[in-house]
Amino acid sequence: MQPTWSALFPLLLEGLEITLQVAALSAVVSLAIAVAAGLCRLSKWAVVRGAATVYVEFFRGVSLLVLMFWIYFALPFVGINLPKLAAAVLAIGLNYGAYGSEIVRSSILAVPKGQWEAAIALNMSPMQRMWRIVFPQAFIRMLPPLGNLLIELIKATSLVYFITLSDLTYQAMILRNNFLTWTPQIFGLLLVIYFVLSCCVSLIVRFAERRLAAWRS
C-alpha cells in the first residue's frame, strides 16, 4: 500500500509533540544543573569543588545512550521505577548539564576582574556581587555556546527511541516499517523537521543576543 503525505503527518506530529516535550524539560533540567554545578566549581570550599568536578567529569565521560539504558532498565532492580519520559529527561539533563556547567564556569571567569573589584568597593556581599554584577555579564557570554548545546540536546532526543518513547524517530520507524518503499521520503522529512527545530533555536538565541547587547549599550 502506498501512503499519502496526509497519512504520514498525523503520526509524525504526535512524535513531534513528545520530542518537544522531552527537549523542553531536558533543557530546563540541564540549565538548572549547569548553573548549580558551574557555580560549585568556583566555590571557595574544596569539598564542594571536588564534588562538582566528579559530577562533571563522570557525566561528560559516559555515553548518553548507556546512561539512559541504566536509568530506565537498571534502576528498577534497586526499586526505582521511572516513567519513560522522566528517565529520558533525567539522563539528558544530567549529561548536558555537565557540559553546560563548563560554559557557565568559563563565562563567569571571563568577566573582567575590575567588575569584581568594583562590586567589592561598593561593599556588596558575595551573593550580591554574583547575581547583580557578574552573572548578568557572564550570561551574555554564555548565550552562543548554550545555544549550540541546546541544538545538540534537541538532536540527542532522538535517542529516546531506544527506550520506546514515541518521539519523532520512533514514529518515523513505525511509518518506515509500514511503508518500506517510502523510506527515503520518511527519513528525509525527519531530517527536515530536526533541521527546522535547530534553526528555530538559533534564531531565538540570536534574537536574545541582540536584545541583551542593545540593553548593555
XYZ file of N, CA, C and O in Angstrom:
868
model
N 0.841 -1.193 0.000
C 0.000 0.000 0.000
C 0.882 1.250 0.000
O 1.805 1.366 0.793
N 0.577 2.172 -0.891
C 1.319 3.425 -0.981
C 0.653 4.484 -0.103
O -0.539 4.745 -0.229
N 1.422 5.114 0.804
C 0.835 6.139 1.677
C 0.714 7.472 0.959
O 1.242 7.664 -0.126
N 0.032 8.385 1.579
C -0.018 9.765 1.119
C 0.624 10.636 2.207
O 0.778 10.221 3.348
N 1.011 11.852 1.819
C 1.624 12.741 2.800
C 0.671 13.019 3.953
O 1.098 13.157 5.106
N -0.617 13.109 3.648
C -1.596 13.369 4.711
C -1.678 12.217 5.694
O -2.092 12.405 6.846
N -1.277 11.011 5.261
C -1.280 9.863 6.165
C -0.025 9.848 7.047
O -0.038 9.267 8.133
N 1.053 10.481 6.586
C 2.300 10.481 7.353
C 2.302 11.542 8.450
O 2.812 11.304 9.552
N 1.749 12.715 8.155
C 1.892 13.844 9.060
C 1.266 13.653 10.444
O 1.871 14.048 11.443
N 0.053 13.055 10.558
C -0.527 12.931 11.910
C 0.373 12.160 12.886
O 0.547 12.581 14.033
N 0.969 11.060 12.423
C 1.825 10.269 13.307
C 3.106 11.029 13.640
O 3.577 10.993 14.786
N 3.660 11.719 12.651
C 4.873 12.495 12.905
C 4.595 13.677 13.837
O 5.448 14.035 14.657
N 3.422 14.270 13.735
C 3.069 15.365 14.638
C 2.941 14.873 16.074
O 3.311 15.587 17.020
N 2.426 13.667 16.257
C 2.380 13.075 17.600
C 3.790 12.905 18.143
O 4.066 13.201 19.317
N 4.678 12.417 17.281
C 6.068 12.257 17.697
C 6.735 13.586 17.975
O 7.531 13.710 18.919
N 6.421 14.610 17.172
C 6.999 15.936 17.370
C 6.598 16.510 18.726
O 7.411 17.145 19.408
N 5.366 16.263 19.123
C 4.905 16.746 20.430
C 5.738 16.141 21.563
O 6.154 16.842 22.494
N 6.010 14.847 21.480
C 6.830 14.183 22.502
C 8.261 14.704 22.452
O 8.878 14.964 23.490
N 8.799 14.871 21.245
C 10.163 15.385 21.102
C 10.308 16.767 21.721
O 11.275 17.052 22.440
N 9.347 17.649 21.453
C 9.390 19.000 22.020
C 9.255 18.962 23.538
O 9.905 19.734 24.257
N 8.430 18.057 24.027
C 8.255 17.932 25.474
C 9.548 17.474 26.144
O 9.971 18.045 27.152
N 10.170 16.452 25.560
C 11.441 15.954 26.102
C 12.513 17.037 26.028
O 13.265 17.254 26.991
N 12.584 17.730 24.893
C 13.604 18.762 24.712
C 13.416 19.913 25.700
O 14.384 20.389 26.306
N 12.179 20.369 25.874
C 11.918 21.492 26.772
C 12.239 21.132 28.221
O 12.923 21.890 28.928
N 11.766 19.984 28.670
C 12.020 19.571 30.060
C 13.511 19.313 30.287
O 14.066 19.690 31.325
N 14.149 18.672 29.316
C 15.587 18.395 29.444
C 16.396 19.687 29.469
O 17.393 19.792 30.192
N 15.978 20.665 28.667
C 16.690 21.947 28.640
C 16.599 22.644 29.988
O 17.585 23.208 30.478
N 15.429 22.609 30.610
C 15.251 23.229 31.927
C 16.129 22.540 32.966
O 16.835 23.186 33.755
N 16.099 21.198 32.969
C 16.911 20.432 33.922
C 18.400 20.684 33.674
O 19.179 20.903 34.613
N 18.798 20.656 32.410
C 20.208 20.869 32.059
C 20.689 22.242 32.502
O 21.786 22.380 33.056
N 19.878 23.275 32.246
C 20.278 24.636 32.604
C 20.404 24.786 34.113
O 21.361 25.403 34.611
N 19.440 24.230 34.846
C 19.498 24.316 36.307
C 20.752 23.618 36.847
O 21.460 24.153 37.714
N 21.029 22.436 36.328
C 22.217 21.697 36.772
C 23.488 22.428 36.355
O 24.461 22.498 37.115
N 23.491 22.975 35.140
C 24.684 23.668 34.634
C 25.033 24.867 35.508
O 26.202 25.077 35.856
N 24.025 25.654 35.873
C 24.283 26.829 36.718
C 24.768 26.395 38.095
O 25.751 26.929 38.621
N 24.084 25.397 38.675
C 24.471 24.934 40.014
C 25.884 24.348 40.014
O 26.722 24.704 40.854
N 26.160 23.462 39.063
C 27.482 22.824 39.019
C 28.570 23.823 38.651
O 29.686 23.764 39.181
N 28.256 24.744 37.731
C 29.241 25.753 37.344
C 29.632 26.640 38.504
O 30.816 26.946 38.695
N 28.652 27.047 39.316
C 28.947 27.858 40.491
C 29.704 27.052 41.544
O 30.607 27.578 42.204
N 29.330 25.773 41.681
C 30.034 24.919 42.651
C 31.498 24.720 42.263
O 32.371 24.594 43.132
N 31.775 24.707 40.960
C 33.171 24.585 40.527
C 34.005 25.788 40.940
O 35.236 25.715 40.958
N 33.351 26.896 41.243
C 34.054 28.120 41.639
C 33.979 28.366 43.145
O 34.405 29.415 43.621
N 33.424 27.397 43.867
C 33.255 27.565 45.310
C 34.605 27.678 46.023
O 35.614 27.116 45.584
N 34.598 28.384 47.143
C 35.824 28.508 47.941
C 36.072 27.259 48.789
O 37.138 27.107 49.371
N 35.064 26.381 48.868
C 35.195 25.153 49.647
C 35.660 24.018 48.736
O 35.015 23.696 47.733
N 36.743 23.384 49.119
C 37.338 22.329 48.296
C 36.405 21.133 48.133
O 36.372 20.507 47.067
N 35.636 20.809 49.173
C 34.719 19.659 49.096
C 33.655 19.896 48.029
O 33.328 18.996 47.245
N 33.114 21.112 47.999
C 32.086 21.449 47.006
C 32.682 21.415 45.605
O 32.087 20.856 44.670
N 33.878 22.019 45.445
C 34.545 21.987 44.128
C 34.835 20.550 43.701
O 34.636 20.197 42.537
N 35.277 19.736 44.633
C 35.600 18.344 44.300
C 34.381 17.549 43.871
O 34.424 16.805 42.888
N 33.270 17.721 44.610
C 32.039 17.002 44.259
C 31.536 17.430 42.883
O 31.109 16.586 42.071
N 31.591 18.736 42.610
C 31.149 19.232 41.307
C 32.046 18.721 40.186
O 31.567 18.361 39.100
N 33.340 18.650 40.443
C 34.283 18.147 39.440
C 34.033 16.683 39.131
O 34.053 16.270 37.964
N 33.772 15.891 40.178
C 33.468 14.468 39.969
C 32.219 14.315 39.115
O 32.181 13.501 38.176
N 31.175 15.096 39.434
C 29.947 15.034 38.639
C 30.216 15.366 37.173
O 29.800 14.639 36.267
N 30.910 16.485 36.945
C 31.153 16.945 35.571
C 31.958 15.926 34.788
O 31.603 15.553 33.661
N 33.043 15.456 35.363
C 33.907 14.523 34.642
C 33.209 13.192 34.377
O 33.385 12.597 33.311
N 32.412 12.738 35.335
C 31.728 11.451 35.146
C 30.667 11.533 34.050
O 30.651 10.724 33.126
N 29.789 12.522 34.154
C 28.666 12.570 33.217
C 29.064 13.088 31.839
O 28.340 12.870 30.864
N 30.211 13.760 31.747
C 30.730 14.079 30.412
C 31.396 12.863 29.784
O 31.499 12.771 28.562
N 31.850 11.942 30.607
C 32.608 10.809 30.101
C 31.785 9.593 29.742
O 32.272 8.704 29.040
N 30.518 9.529 30.218
C 29.704 8.354 29.938
C 28.866 8.579 28.683
O 28.568 9.712 28.306
N 28.491 7.482 28.054
C 27.623 7.548 26.878
C 26.210 7.904 27.302
O 25.670 7.325 28.258
N 25.594 8.854 26.612
C 24.223 9.241 26.934
C 23.265 8.068 26.757
O 22.361 7.861 27.580
N 23.452 7.285 25.699
C 22.567 6.153 25.455
C 22.679 5.111 26.563
O 21.664 4.619 27.077
N 23.903 4.808 26.985
C 24.099 3.836 28.067
C 23.520 4.388 29.371
O 22.913 3.651 30.151
N 23.697 5.669 29.613
C 23.128 6.293 30.812
C 21.611 6.188 30.809
O 20.992 5.888 31.841
N 21.008 6.402 29.660
C 19.562 6.290 29.542
C 19.103 4.861 29.801
O 18.111 4.621 30.499
N 19.834 3.902 29.227
C 19.531 2.489 29.483
C 19.632 2.185 30.972
O 18.795 1.498 31.541
N 20.681 2.689 31.616
C 20.910 2.379 33.023
C 19.793 2.943 33.889
O 19.291 2.268 34.792
N 19.386 4.181 33.606
C 18.336 4.804 34.411
C 16.999 4.087 34.207
O 16.250 3.857 35.173
N 16.708 3.726 32.961
C 15.385 3.142 32.686
C 15.323 1.631 32.950
O 14.315 1.139 33.476
N 16.400 0.914 32.608
C 16.354 -0.539 32.720
C 17.021 -1.088 33.988
O 16.639 -2.160 34.468
N 18.028 -0.384 34.512
C 18.780 -0.915 35.656
C 18.230 -0.450 37.002
O 18.218 -1.227 37.965
N 17.796 0.801 37.101
C 17.294 1.308 38.376
C 16.109 0.512 38.934
O 15.985 0.393 40.160
N 15.220 -0.036 38.091
C 14.134 -0.853 38.658
C 14.627 -2.032 39.498
O 13.914 -2.486 40.393
N 15.848 -2.517 39.241
C 16.376 -3.637 40.024
C 16.707 -3.228 41.462
O 16.888 -4.096 42.322
N 16.821 -1.915 41.716
C 17.042 -1.446 43.089
C 15.797 -0.715 43.608
O 15.873 0.047 44.572
N 14.683 -0.964 42.956
C 13.413 -0.442 43.438
C 13.032 0.941 42.961
O 12.079 1.532 43.472
N 13.756 1.485 41.989
C 13.442 2.825 41.465
C 12.894 2.677 40.052
O 13.627 2.364 39.121
N 11.596 2.892 39.904
C 10.948 2.764 38.598
C 10.526 4.142 38.104
O 9.675 4.790 38.708
N 11.151 4.578 37.043
C 10.833 5.879 36.471
C 10.054 5.703 35.174
O 10.353 4.806 34.383
N 9.058 6.562 34.920
C 8.393 6.541 33.616
C 9.397 6.843 32.503
O 10.461 7.424 32.749
N 9.040 6.477 31.301
C 9.951 6.683 30.170
C 10.340 8.151 30.020
O 11.513 8.471 29.812
N 9.367 9.047 30.116
C 9.650 10.455 29.943
C 10.604 10.963 31.018
O 11.573 11.673 30.723
N 10.359 10.580 32.269
C 11.216 11.028 33.364
C 12.632 10.476 33.211
O 13.621 11.184 33.450
N 12.752 9.218 32.798
C 14.076 8.617 32.605
C 14.839 9.332 31.492
O 16.039 9.598 31.624
N 14.148 9.640 30.408
C 14.801 10.335 29.291
C 15.247 11.727 29.694
O 16.388 12.131 29.416
N 14.384 12.473 30.363
C 14.710 13.842 30.781
C 15.862 13.840 31.777
O 16.779 14.669 31.692
N 15.839 12.905 32.723
C 16.912 12.835 33.724
C 18.254 12.523 33.073
O 19.274 13.155 33.384
N 18.265 11.550 32.166
C 19.521 11.170 31.506
C 20.083 12.323 30.679
O 21.269 12.662 30.778
N 19.240 12.933 29.869
C 19.693 14.033 29.022
C 20.099 15.229 29.885
O 21.110 15.897 29.626
N 19.308 15.512 30.925
C 19.621 16.635 31.799
C 20.948 16.475 32.507
O 21.748 17.418 32.581
N 21.220 15.284 33.033
C 22.488 15.035 33.718
C 23.666 15.137 32.758
O 24.709 15.711 33.096
N 23.501 14.588 31.567
C 24.591 14.593 30.599
C 24.895 15.995 30.087
O 26.049 16.453 30.128
N 23.882 16.699 29.627
C 24.110 18.022 29.055
C 24.317 19.085 30.129
O 24.942 20.121 29.865
N 23.823 18.839 31.337
C 24.113 19.744 32.433
C 25.595 19.780 32.750
O 26.151 20.829 33.100
N 26.257 18.619 32.606
C 27.702 18.559 32.850
C 28.459 19.397 31.819
O 29.391 20.135 32.169
N 28.070 19.302 30.562
C 28.707 20.131 29.538
C 28.400 21.615 29.766
O 29.275 22.477 29.634
N 27.153 21.901 30.098
C 26.766 23.288 30.307
C 27.455 23.935 31.490
O 27.706 25.149 31.480
N 27.793 23.135 32.495
C 28.452 23.698 33.676
C 29.803 24.308 33.331
O 30.221 25.310 33.922
N 30.493 23.727 32.358
C 31.777 24.284 31.938
C 31.593 25.613 31.212
O 32.432 26.505 31.297
N 30.486 25.741 30.488
C 30.173 27.016 29.831
C 29.908 28.080 30.885
O 30.390 29.217 30.786
N 29.130 27.719 31.913
C 28.824 28.670 32.985
C 30.102 29.076 33.712
O 30.360 30.272 33.942
N 30.916 28.106 34.070
C 32.148 28.386 34.821
C 33.091 29.290 34.028
O 33.591 30.294 34.544
N 33.331 28.939 32.774
C 34.274 29.723 31.971
C 33.744 31.119 31.679
O 34.514 32.083 31.602
N 32.424 31.268 31.520
C 31.843 32.589 31.247
C 31.957 33.492 32.466
O 32.208 34.694 32.335
N 31.770 32.926 33.645
C 31.926 33.723 34.871
C 33.381 34.165 35.042
O 33.663 35.315 35.387
N 34.300 33.245 34.781
C 35.720 33.587 34.910
C 36.158 34.612 33.865
O 37.161 35.304 34.055
N 35.407 34.714 32.755
C 35.756 35.657 31.692
C 35.348 37.092 32.013
O 35.771 38.023 31.323
N 34.511 37.281 33.034
C 34.127 38.645 33.423
C 35.360 39.360 33.964
O 36.066 38.817 34.819
N 35.658 40.565 33.474
C 36.873 41.274 33.907
C 36.968 41.423 35.423
O 35.957 41.647 36.099
N 38.165 41.281 35.942
C 38.390 41.387 37.383
C 37.968 42.744 37.924
O 37.577 42.866 39.095
N 38.035 43.766 37.083
C 37.633 45.095 37.513
C 36.185 45.150 37.973
O 35.827 45.930 38.868
N 35.333 44.332 37.348
C 33.926 44.287 37.738
C 33.765 43.715 39.150
O 32.963 44.198 39.947
N 34.547 42.675 39.437
C 34.529 42.095 40.783
C 35.013 43.137 41.800
O 34.413 43.303 42.869
N 36.108 43.791 41.455
C 36.700 44.751 42.383
C 35.770 45.942 42.622
O 35.671 46.459 43.742
N 35.067 46.363 41.572
C 34.133 47.480 41.728
C 32.986 47.087 42.649
O 32.531 47.893 43.480
N 32.501 45.852 42.523
C 31.417 45.385 43.381
C 31.876 45.306 44.834
O 31.127 45.624 45.759
N 33.128 44.860 45.036
C 33.681 44.811 46.386
C 33.797 46.219 46.965
O 33.486 46.464 48.138
N 34.221 47.170 46.132
C 34.354 48.557 46.571
C 33.012 49.154 46.977
O 32.950 50.041 47.847
N 31.932 48.651 46.362
C 30.584 49.115 46.715
C 30.033 48.397 47.933
O 28.858 48.571 48.283
N 30.878 47.574 48.556
C 30.521 46.855 49.780
C 29.375 45.857 49.557
O 28.534 45.646 50.440
N 29.341 45.251 48.376
C 28.338 44.222 48.097
C 28.759 42.903 48.714
O 29.956 42.590 48.790
N 27.774 42.110 49.118
C 28.051 40.773 49.628
C 28.423 39.868 48.463
O 28.140 40.191 47.296
N 29.051 38.710 48.717
C 29.381 37.790 47.615
C 28.170 37.410 46.770
O 28.264 37.318 45.543
N 27.012 37.198 47.415
C 25.802 36.854 46.673
C 25.373 38.009 45.777
O 24.999 37.812 44.613
N 25.414 39.219 46.322
C 25.044 40.389 45.513
C 26.011 40.594 44.360
O 25.586 40.940 43.247
N 27.293 40.404 44.599
C 28.284 40.557 43.522
C 27.998 39.601 42.378
O 28.068 39.968 41.202
N 27.678 38.352 42.750
C 27.455 37.345 41.720
C 26.204 37.633 40.909
O 26.235 37.649 39.671
N 25.064 37.872 41.574
C 23.794 37.931 40.867
C 23.463 39.300 40.295
O 22.670 39.407 39.370
N 24.092 40.366 40.823
C 23.797 41.702 40.311
C 24.843 42.224 39.333
O 24.532 43.029 38.460
N 26.064 41.777 39.489
C 27.150 42.311 38.669
C 27.733 41.267 37.720
O 27.771 41.461 36.504
N 28.177 40.152 38.273
C 28.952 39.179 37.492
C 28.074 38.326 36.589
O 28.316 38.224 35.376
N 27.054 37.701 37.159
C 26.269 36.739 36.365
C 25.557 37.372 35.174
O 25.543 36.776 34.093
N 24.957 38.565 35.304
C 24.327 39.167 34.104
C 25.318 39.364 32.958
O 24.961 39.177 31.789
N 26.558 39.760 33.280
C 27.558 39.923 32.221
C 28.009 38.571 31.673
O 28.236 38.421 30.471
N 28.137 37.600 32.562
C 28.549 36.269 32.126
C 27.470 35.620 31.264
O 27.780 34.879 30.316
N 26.206 35.904 31.567
C 25.110 35.273 30.823
C 25.159 35.625 29.349
O 24.857 34.798 28.485
N 25.537 36.874 29.042
C 25.651 37.279 27.635
C 26.712 36.445 26.930
O 26.558 36.059 25.774
N 27.812 36.149 27.629
C 28.868 35.309 27.058
C 28.420 33.859 26.922
O 28.912 33.125 26.072
N 27.505 33.437 27.783
C 27.033 32.042 27.756
C 26.112 31.744 26.583
O 26.025 30.605 26.126
N 25.397 32.775 26.114
C 24.315 32.528 25.157
C 24.733 31.751 23.913
O 24.091 30.741 23.572
N 25.794 32.167 23.174
C 26.128 31.412 21.951
C 26.472 29.935 22.215
O 25.900 29.051 21.553
N 27.374 29.630 23.179
C 27.655 28.203 23.405
C 26.466 27.444 23.979
O 26.278 26.262 23.669
N 25.651 28.092 24.811
C 24.462 27.405 25.323
C 23.463 27.143 24.204
O 22.768 26.122 24.207
N 23.386 28.062 23.232
C 22.526 27.828 22.079
C 22.976 26.616 21.284
O 22.161 25.787 20.865
N 24.286 26.498 21.070
C 24.818 25.320 20.371
C 24.530 24.046 21.154
O 24.193 23.001 20.575
N 24.671 24.135 22.487
C 24.416 22.963 23.323
C 22.948 22.557 23.258
O 22.628 21.366 23.234
N 22.057 23.537 23.197
C 20.633 23.241 23.112
C 20.291 22.563 21.785
O 19.446 21.655 21.738
N 20.949 22.990 20.716
C 20.732 22.332 19.424
C 21.177 20.871 19.491
O 20.484 19.965 19.005
N 22.337 20.642 20.109
C 22.805 19.262 20.283
C 21.834 18.469 21.147
O 21.595 17.280 20.902
N 21.279 19.106 22.161
C 20.320 18.425 23.042
C 19.075 18.003 22.264
O 18.573 16.889 22.448
N 18.578 18.894 21.408
C 17.390 18.560 20.620
C 17.659 17.339 19.738
O 16.825 16.432 19.632
N 18.827 17.315 19.109
C 19.161 16.167 18.259
C 19.350 14.898 19.090
O 19.045 13.797 18.630
N 19.832 15.065 20.330
C 20.046 13.904 21.197
C 18.733 13.278 21.658
O 18.721 12.111 22.074
N 17.627 14.034 21.576
C 16.342 13.464 21.991
C 15.940 12.273 21.131
O 15.096 11.473 21.545
N 16.543 12.156 19.947
C 16.215 11.009 19.087
C 16.617 9.678 19.741
O 16.095 8.618 19.375
N 17.514 9.739 20.732
C 17.936 8.510 21.418
C 16.843 7.908 22.289
O 16.935 6.741 22.667
N 15.820 8.698 22.631
C 14.751 8.155 23.470
C 13.980 7.067 22.728
O 13.219 6.306 23.342
N 14.164 6.995 21.425
C 13.580 5.890 20.636
C 13.975 4.544 21.203
O 13.189 3.580 21.193
N 15.199 4.443 21.747
C 15.713 3.156 22.214
C 15.081 2.702 23.526
O 15.255 1.542 23.911
N 14.385 3.588 24.226
C 13.613 3.130 25.390
C 12.117 3.177 25.052
O 11.273 3.255 25.929
N 11.841 3.121 23.754
C 10.489 3.031 23.187
C 9.577 4.186 23.579
O 8.368 4.008 23.714
N 10.149 5.367 23.764
C 9.334 6.565 23.938
C 8.945 7.052 22.544
O 9.802 7.184 21.663
N 7.674 7.308 22.351
C 7.158 7.528 20.986
C 7.432 8.940 20.480
O 6.521 9.729 20.250
N 8.707 9.247 20.277
C 9.104 10.553 19.754
C 9.089 10.542 18.229
O 8.559 9.604 17.612
N 9.685 11.556 17.636
C 9.722 11.651 16.172
C 10.380 10.437 15.525
O 9.862 9.871 14.558
N 11.539 10.051 16.057
C 12.270 8.928 15.469
C 11.477 7.631 15.585
O 11.437 6.820 14.648
N 10.852 7.436 16.733
C 10.039 6.226 16.949
C 8.894 6.168 15.944
O 8.650 5.121 15.321
N 8.205 7.283 15.773
C 7.080 7.299 14.835
C 7.569 7.131 13.402
O 6.900 6.483 12.581
N 8.728 7.711 13.083
C 9.278 7.538 11.736
C 9.610 6.074 11.467
O 9.404 5.578 10.350
N 10.120 5.377 12.468
C 10.430 3.959 12.297
C 9.169 3.138 12.094
O 9.159 2.182 11.314
N 8.102 3.502 12.788
C 6.825 2.806 12.579
C 6.349 2.998 11.145
O 5.934 2.047 10.460
N 6.394 4.245 10.673
C 5.990 4.529 9.299
C 6.877 3.800 8.301
O 6.394 3.265 7.294
N 8.162 3.770 8.579
C 9.103 3.087 7.676
C 8.805 1.595 7.610
O 8.868 0.983 6.546
N 8.468 0.988 8.745
C 8.147 -0.446 8.759
C 6.847 -0.742 8.024
O 6.692 -1.812 7.436
N 5.913 0.217 8.067
C 4.632 0.014 7.386
C 4.701 0.320 5.889
O 3.986 -0.282 5.092
N 5.553 1.285 5.544
C 5.656 1.718 4.145
C 7.119 1.696 3.733
O 7.769 2.744 3.619
N 7.647 0.523 3.510
C 9.084 0.332 3.289
C 9.583 1.107 2.072
O 10.689 1.655 2.088
N 8.779 1.174 1.044
C 9.238 1.841 -0.186
C 9.352 3.357 -0.011
O 9.977 4.022 -0.829
N 8.760 3.891 1.039
C 8.812 5.326 1.294
C 9.904 5.680 2.303
O 9.901 6.776 2.867
N 10.839 4.786 2.508
C 11.915 5.038 3.485
C 12.664 6.347 3.213
O 12.882 7.141 4.139
N 13.092 6.637 1.981
C 13.812 7.910 1.739
C 12.967 9.132 2.076
O 13.468 10.097 2.667
N 11.684 9.106 1.713
C 10.823 10.259 1.989
C 10.595 10.442 3.487
O 10.631 11.570 4.004
N 10.380 9.341 4.185
C 10.098 9.425 5.625
C 11.306 9.972 6.383
O 11.182 10.915 7.182
N 12.483 9.413 6.110
C 13.664 9.862 6.832
C 14.144 11.227 6.324
O 14.766 11.985 7.069
N 13.853 11.536 5.072
C 14.146 12.876 4.572
C 13.309 13.923 5.294
O 13.814 14.990 5.676
N 12.044 13.610 5.511
C 11.165 14.513 6.247
C 11.623 14.655 7.699
O 11.581 15.750 8.282
N 12.102 13.557 8.250
C 12.614 13.592 9.624
C 13.822 14.527 9.726
O 13.940 15.322 10.669
N 14.713 14.453 8.744
C 15.866 15.359 8.715
C 15.429 16.815 8.651
O 15.987 17.674 9.347
N 14.446 17.089 7.829
C 13.963 18.465 7.675
C 13.367 18.978 8.980
O 13.602 20.137 9.378
N 12.612 18.141 9.671
C 11.981 18.562 10.929
C 13.041 18.913 11.966
O 12.963 19.964 12.624
N 14.061 18.062 12.120
C 15.116 18.360 13.082
C 15.895 19.612 12.670
O 16.313 20.406 13.518
N 16.078 19.800 11.370
C 16.757 21.000 10.880
C 15.960 22.250 11.221
O 16.525 23.261 11.675
N 14.656 22.206 11.041
C 13.810 23.361 11.344
C 13.840 23.667 12.840
O 13.918 24.836 13.251
N 13.790 22.628 13.671
C 13.864 22.838 15.118
C 15.180 23.521 15.503
O 15.204 24.439 16.326
N 16.271 23.063 14.896
C 17.580 23.659 15.185
C 17.637 25.113 14.732
O 18.196 25.968 15.433
N 17.078 25.394 13.576
C 17.054 26.780 13.077
C 16.242 27.683 13.998
O 16.615 28.837 14.233
N 15.147 27.166 14.538
C 14.322 27.960 15.456
C 15.116 28.323 16.704
O 15.051 29.466 17.183
N 15.874 27.369 17.231
C 16.703 27.644 18.402
C 17.752 28.700 18.067
O 17.984 29.637 18.846
N 18.399 28.561 16.918
C 19.418 29.533 16.515
C 18.839 30.936 16.411
O 19.454 31.912 16.874
N 17.655 31.065 15.831
C 17.025 32.378 15.681
C 16.677 32.976 17.041
O 16.868 34.174 17.267
N 16.178 32.155 17.950
C 15.816 32.644 19.280
C 17.056 33.124 20.030
O 17.061 34.188 20.664
N 18.138 32.354 19.951
C 19.374 32.728 20.637
C 19.945 34.018 20.051
O 20.381 34.922 20.792
N 19.941 34.147 18.731
C 20.452 35.373 18.099
C 19.608 36.580 18.478
O 20.141 37.674 18.714
N 18.299 36.398 18.538
C 17.416 37.491 18.953
C 17.730 37.908 20.392
O 17.814 39.109 20.691
N 17.916 36.915 21.276
C 18.248 37.214 22.674
C 19.588 37.939 22.772
O 19.737 38.879 23.562
N 20.553 37.521 21.956
C 21.860 38.194 21.954
C 21.722 39.658 21.550
O 22.321 40.545 22.169
N 20.943 39.927 20.509
C 20.773 41.302 20.040
C 20.079 42.158 21.094
O 20.471 43.301 21.329
N 19.058 41.606 21.740
C 18.338 42.363 22.748
C 19.235 42.675 23.942
O 19.231 43.790 24.475
N 20.015 41.683 24.373
C 20.888 41.902 25.518
C 22.031 42.854 25.171
O 22.447 43.660 25.995
N 22.532 42.757 23.934
C 23.580 43.688 23.503
C 23.053 45.113 23.457
O 23.734 46.060 23.865
N 21.818 45.283 23.002
C 21.201 46.609 22.982
C 21.001 47.133 24.396
O 21.183 48.324 24.679
N 20.614 46.238 25.307
C 20.413 46.634 26.697
C 21.724 47.093 27.323
O 21.760 48.081 28.052
N 22.814 46.405 27.002
C 24.110 46.775 27.563
C 24.578 48.147 27.067
O 25.163 48.925 27.790
N 24.296 48.384 25.781
C 24.740 49.664 25.208
C 23.835 50.817 25.623
O 24.252 51.966 25.587
